[in-house]
Tab-separated table of C-alpha atoms in Angstrom:
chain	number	residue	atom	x	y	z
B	982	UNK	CA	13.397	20.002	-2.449
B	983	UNK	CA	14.214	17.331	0.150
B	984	UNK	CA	11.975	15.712	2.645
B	985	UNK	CA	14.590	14.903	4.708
B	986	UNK	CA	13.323	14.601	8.174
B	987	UNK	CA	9.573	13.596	7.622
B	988	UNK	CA	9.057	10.351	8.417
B	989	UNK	CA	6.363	7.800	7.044
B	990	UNK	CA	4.114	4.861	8.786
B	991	UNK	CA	3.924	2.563	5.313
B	992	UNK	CA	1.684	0.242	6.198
B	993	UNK	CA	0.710	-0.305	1.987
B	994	UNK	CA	0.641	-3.175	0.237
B	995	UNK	CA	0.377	-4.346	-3.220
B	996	UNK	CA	1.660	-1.257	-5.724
B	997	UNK	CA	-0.449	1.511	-5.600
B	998	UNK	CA	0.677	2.467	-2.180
B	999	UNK	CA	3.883	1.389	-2.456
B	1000	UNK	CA	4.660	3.171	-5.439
B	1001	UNK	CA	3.874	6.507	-3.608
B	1002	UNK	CA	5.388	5.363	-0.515
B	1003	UNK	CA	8.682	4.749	-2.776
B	1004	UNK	CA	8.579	8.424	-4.146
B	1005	UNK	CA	8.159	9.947	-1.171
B	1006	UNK	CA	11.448	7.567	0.105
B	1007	UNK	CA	13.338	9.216	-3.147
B	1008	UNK	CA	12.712	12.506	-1.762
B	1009	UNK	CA	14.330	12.429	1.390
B	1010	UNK	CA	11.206	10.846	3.815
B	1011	UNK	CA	12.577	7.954	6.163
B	1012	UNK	CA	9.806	5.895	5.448
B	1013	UNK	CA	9.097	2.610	7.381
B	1014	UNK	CA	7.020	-0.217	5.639
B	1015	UNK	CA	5.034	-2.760	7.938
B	1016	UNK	CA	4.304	-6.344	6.730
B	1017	UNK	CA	2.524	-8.783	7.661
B	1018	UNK	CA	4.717	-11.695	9.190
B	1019	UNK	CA	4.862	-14.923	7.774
B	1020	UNK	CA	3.695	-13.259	4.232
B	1021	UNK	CA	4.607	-9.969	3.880
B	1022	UNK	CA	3.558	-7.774	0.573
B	1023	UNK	CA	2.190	-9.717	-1.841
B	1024	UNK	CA	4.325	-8.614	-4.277
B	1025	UNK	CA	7.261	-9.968	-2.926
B	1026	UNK	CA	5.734	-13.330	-4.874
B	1027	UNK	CA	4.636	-11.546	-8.637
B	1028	UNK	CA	7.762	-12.851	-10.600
B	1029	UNK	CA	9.487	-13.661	-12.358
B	1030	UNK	CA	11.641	-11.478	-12.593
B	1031	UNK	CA	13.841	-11.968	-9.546
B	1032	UNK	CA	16.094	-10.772	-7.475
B	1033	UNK	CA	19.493	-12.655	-8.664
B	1034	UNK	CA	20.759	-14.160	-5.414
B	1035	UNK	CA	18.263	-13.556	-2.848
B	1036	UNK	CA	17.676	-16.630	-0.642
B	1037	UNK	CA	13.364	-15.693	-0.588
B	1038	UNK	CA	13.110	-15.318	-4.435
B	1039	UNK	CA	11.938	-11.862	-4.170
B	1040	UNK	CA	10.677	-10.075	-6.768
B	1041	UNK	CA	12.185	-7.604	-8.858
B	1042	UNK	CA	8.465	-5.670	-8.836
B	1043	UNK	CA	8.705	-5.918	-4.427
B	1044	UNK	CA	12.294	-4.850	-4.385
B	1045	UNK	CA	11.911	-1.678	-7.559
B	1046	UNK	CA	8.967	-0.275	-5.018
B	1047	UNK	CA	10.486	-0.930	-1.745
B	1048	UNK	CA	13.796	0.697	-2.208
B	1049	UNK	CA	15.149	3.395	0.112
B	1050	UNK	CA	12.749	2.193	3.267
B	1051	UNK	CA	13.164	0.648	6.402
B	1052	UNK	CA	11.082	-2.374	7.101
B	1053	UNK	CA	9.433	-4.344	9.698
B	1054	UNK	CA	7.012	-6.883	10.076
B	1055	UNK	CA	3.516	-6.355	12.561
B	1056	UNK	CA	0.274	-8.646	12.639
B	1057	UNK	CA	-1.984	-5.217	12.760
B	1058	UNK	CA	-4.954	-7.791	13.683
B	1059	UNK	CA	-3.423	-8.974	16.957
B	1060	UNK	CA	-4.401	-7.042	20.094
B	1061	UNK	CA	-0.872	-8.285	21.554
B	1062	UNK	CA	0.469	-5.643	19.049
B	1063	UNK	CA	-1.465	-2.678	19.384
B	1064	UNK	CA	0.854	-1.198	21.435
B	1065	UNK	CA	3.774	-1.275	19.123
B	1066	UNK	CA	1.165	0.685	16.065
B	1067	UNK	CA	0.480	3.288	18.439
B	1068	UNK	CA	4.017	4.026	19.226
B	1069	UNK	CA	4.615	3.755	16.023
B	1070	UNK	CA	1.770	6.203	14.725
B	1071	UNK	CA	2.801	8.474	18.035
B	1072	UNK	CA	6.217	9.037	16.572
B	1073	UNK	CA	5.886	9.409	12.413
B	1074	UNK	CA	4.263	12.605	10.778
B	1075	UNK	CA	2.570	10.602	8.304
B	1076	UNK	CA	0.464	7.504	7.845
B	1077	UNK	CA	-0.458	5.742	4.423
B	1078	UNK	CA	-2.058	2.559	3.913
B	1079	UNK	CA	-4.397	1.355	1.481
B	1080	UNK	CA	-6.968	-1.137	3.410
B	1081	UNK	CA	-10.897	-1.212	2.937
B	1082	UNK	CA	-12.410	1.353	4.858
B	1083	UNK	CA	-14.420	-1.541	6.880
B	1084	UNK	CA	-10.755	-3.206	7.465
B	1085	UNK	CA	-9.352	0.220	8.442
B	1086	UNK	CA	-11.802	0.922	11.037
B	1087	UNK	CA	-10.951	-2.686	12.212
B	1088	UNK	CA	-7.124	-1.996	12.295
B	1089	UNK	CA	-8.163	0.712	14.272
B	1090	UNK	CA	-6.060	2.957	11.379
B	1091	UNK	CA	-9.050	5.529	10.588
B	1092	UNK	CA	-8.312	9.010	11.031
B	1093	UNK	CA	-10.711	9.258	13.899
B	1094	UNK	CA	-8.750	5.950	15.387
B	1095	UNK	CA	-5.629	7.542	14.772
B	1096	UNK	CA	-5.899	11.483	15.376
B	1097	UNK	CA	-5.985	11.063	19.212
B	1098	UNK	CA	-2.571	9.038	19.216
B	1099	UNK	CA	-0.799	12.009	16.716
B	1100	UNK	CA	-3.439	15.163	16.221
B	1101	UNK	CA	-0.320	16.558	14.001
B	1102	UNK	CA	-0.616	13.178	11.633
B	1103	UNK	CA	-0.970	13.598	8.217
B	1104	UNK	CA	-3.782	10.609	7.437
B	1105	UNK	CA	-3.333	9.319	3.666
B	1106	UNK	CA	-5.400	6.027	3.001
B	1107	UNK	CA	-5.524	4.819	-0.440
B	1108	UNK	CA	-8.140	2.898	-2.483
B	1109	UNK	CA	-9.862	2.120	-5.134
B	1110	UNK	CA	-13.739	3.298	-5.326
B	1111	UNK	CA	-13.306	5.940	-2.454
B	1112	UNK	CA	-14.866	5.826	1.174
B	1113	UNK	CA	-18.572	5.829	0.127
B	1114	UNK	CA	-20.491	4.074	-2.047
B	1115	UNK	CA	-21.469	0.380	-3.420
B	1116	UNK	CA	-17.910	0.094	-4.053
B	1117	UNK	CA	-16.097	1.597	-1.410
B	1118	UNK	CA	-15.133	-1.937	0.513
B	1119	UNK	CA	-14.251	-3.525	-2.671
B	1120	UNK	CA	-10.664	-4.154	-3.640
B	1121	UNK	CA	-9.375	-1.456	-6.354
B	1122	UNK	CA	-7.206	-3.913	-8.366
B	1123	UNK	CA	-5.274	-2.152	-11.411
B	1124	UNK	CA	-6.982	-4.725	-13.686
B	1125	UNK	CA	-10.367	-4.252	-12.131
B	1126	UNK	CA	-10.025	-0.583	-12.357
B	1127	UNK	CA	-8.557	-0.504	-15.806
B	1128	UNK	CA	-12.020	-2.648	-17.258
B	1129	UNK	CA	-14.855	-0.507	-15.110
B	1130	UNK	CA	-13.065	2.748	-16.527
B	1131	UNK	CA	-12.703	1.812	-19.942
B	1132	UNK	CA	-9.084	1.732	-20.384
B	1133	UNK	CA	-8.882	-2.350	-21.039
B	1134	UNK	CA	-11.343	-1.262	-24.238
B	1135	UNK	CA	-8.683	0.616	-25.961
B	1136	UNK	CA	-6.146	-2.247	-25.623
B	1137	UNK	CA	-7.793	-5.364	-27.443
B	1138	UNK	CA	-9.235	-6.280	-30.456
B	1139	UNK	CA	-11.421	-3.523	-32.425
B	1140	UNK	CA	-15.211	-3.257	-31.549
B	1141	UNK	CA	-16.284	-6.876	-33.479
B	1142	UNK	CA	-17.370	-8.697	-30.379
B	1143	UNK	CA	-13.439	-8.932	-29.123
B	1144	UNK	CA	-12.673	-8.398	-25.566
B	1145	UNK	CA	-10.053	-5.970	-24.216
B	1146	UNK	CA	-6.327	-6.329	-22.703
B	1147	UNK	CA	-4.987	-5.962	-19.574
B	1148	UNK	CA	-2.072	-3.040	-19.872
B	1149	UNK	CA	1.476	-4.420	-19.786
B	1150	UNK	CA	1.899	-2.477	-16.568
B	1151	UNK	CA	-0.016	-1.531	-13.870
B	1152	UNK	CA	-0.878	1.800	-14.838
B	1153	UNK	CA	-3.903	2.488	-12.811
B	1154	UNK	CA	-1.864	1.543	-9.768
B	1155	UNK	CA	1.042	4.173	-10.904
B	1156	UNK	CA	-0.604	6.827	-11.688
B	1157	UNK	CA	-2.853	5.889	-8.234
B	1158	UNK	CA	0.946	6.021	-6.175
């Protein structure tokens, strides 16, 4: 089934979001990924591998997640620009970031932020410990995740005082996207 037609706000960063930004890309969305100027995703600097021949060095790991999308870059912090996100969010069906809630509401990106601009907006905002909580304005790293749930203690050394691995990929973050 194709998704042709639907078209996605991917303002994501890192892999998690990405990732699930890229799937929905594979099936049909026109998706269209913000980044910050002057930086962009910081995964466009995780390498090597890279990209034989770019000028930037970019990543193998930016360009595997970012394939099939459009992309632009937006300081989401700068009032100057607020008019170009709410076009933006006026015209696409869906949003998905991942930010902090507290950075969110900031961004002015919260459902109840965005709803007025696009009441028809599907809101999809990705992170690690959920909206509530001690947690919930923490970052959600893979690695961070993998210890706190356990699965970095089936990956090292047995149970004689050794410490556990970090998995060879992200797989918190995939199975996240």
């Amino acid at each position: 089934m194709s998704l042709k037609g639907i078209k996605v706000l991917d303002l994501t960063r890192v892999l998690a979001g990405p990732y699930c930004t890229m799937l929905l890309a594979d099936l049909g969305c026109t998706v269209t990924k913000i980044e910050r100027p002057f930086y962009g995703d910081e995964t466009r600097a995780w390498g090597p591998p890279y990209v034989k021949g770019m000028k930037d060095n970019m990543t193998t790991y930016f360009a595997s997640v970012n394939r099939n999308k459009r992309s632009a870059c937006l300081d989401l912090s700068s009032p100057l620009t607020r008019p170009i996100l709410h076009t933006l969010l006026r015209t696409h069906d869906v949003i998905i970031h991942n930010y902090l809630p507290q950075t969110e509401s900031n961004l002015g990106l919260s459902y109840a932020q965005v709803r007025p601009l696009n009441p028809a907006i599907v809101h999809c905002s990705i992170n690690g410990y959920g909206r509530e909580g001690d947690y919930a304005n923490k970052p959600g790293y893979d690695v961070l995740v993998s210890g706190m749930y356990g699965l970095t203690s089936i990956t090292g050394p047995p149970a004689d005082g050794g410490c556990g691995y970090k998995v060879g990929v992200a797989v918190t973050d995939v199975v996240t996207g």
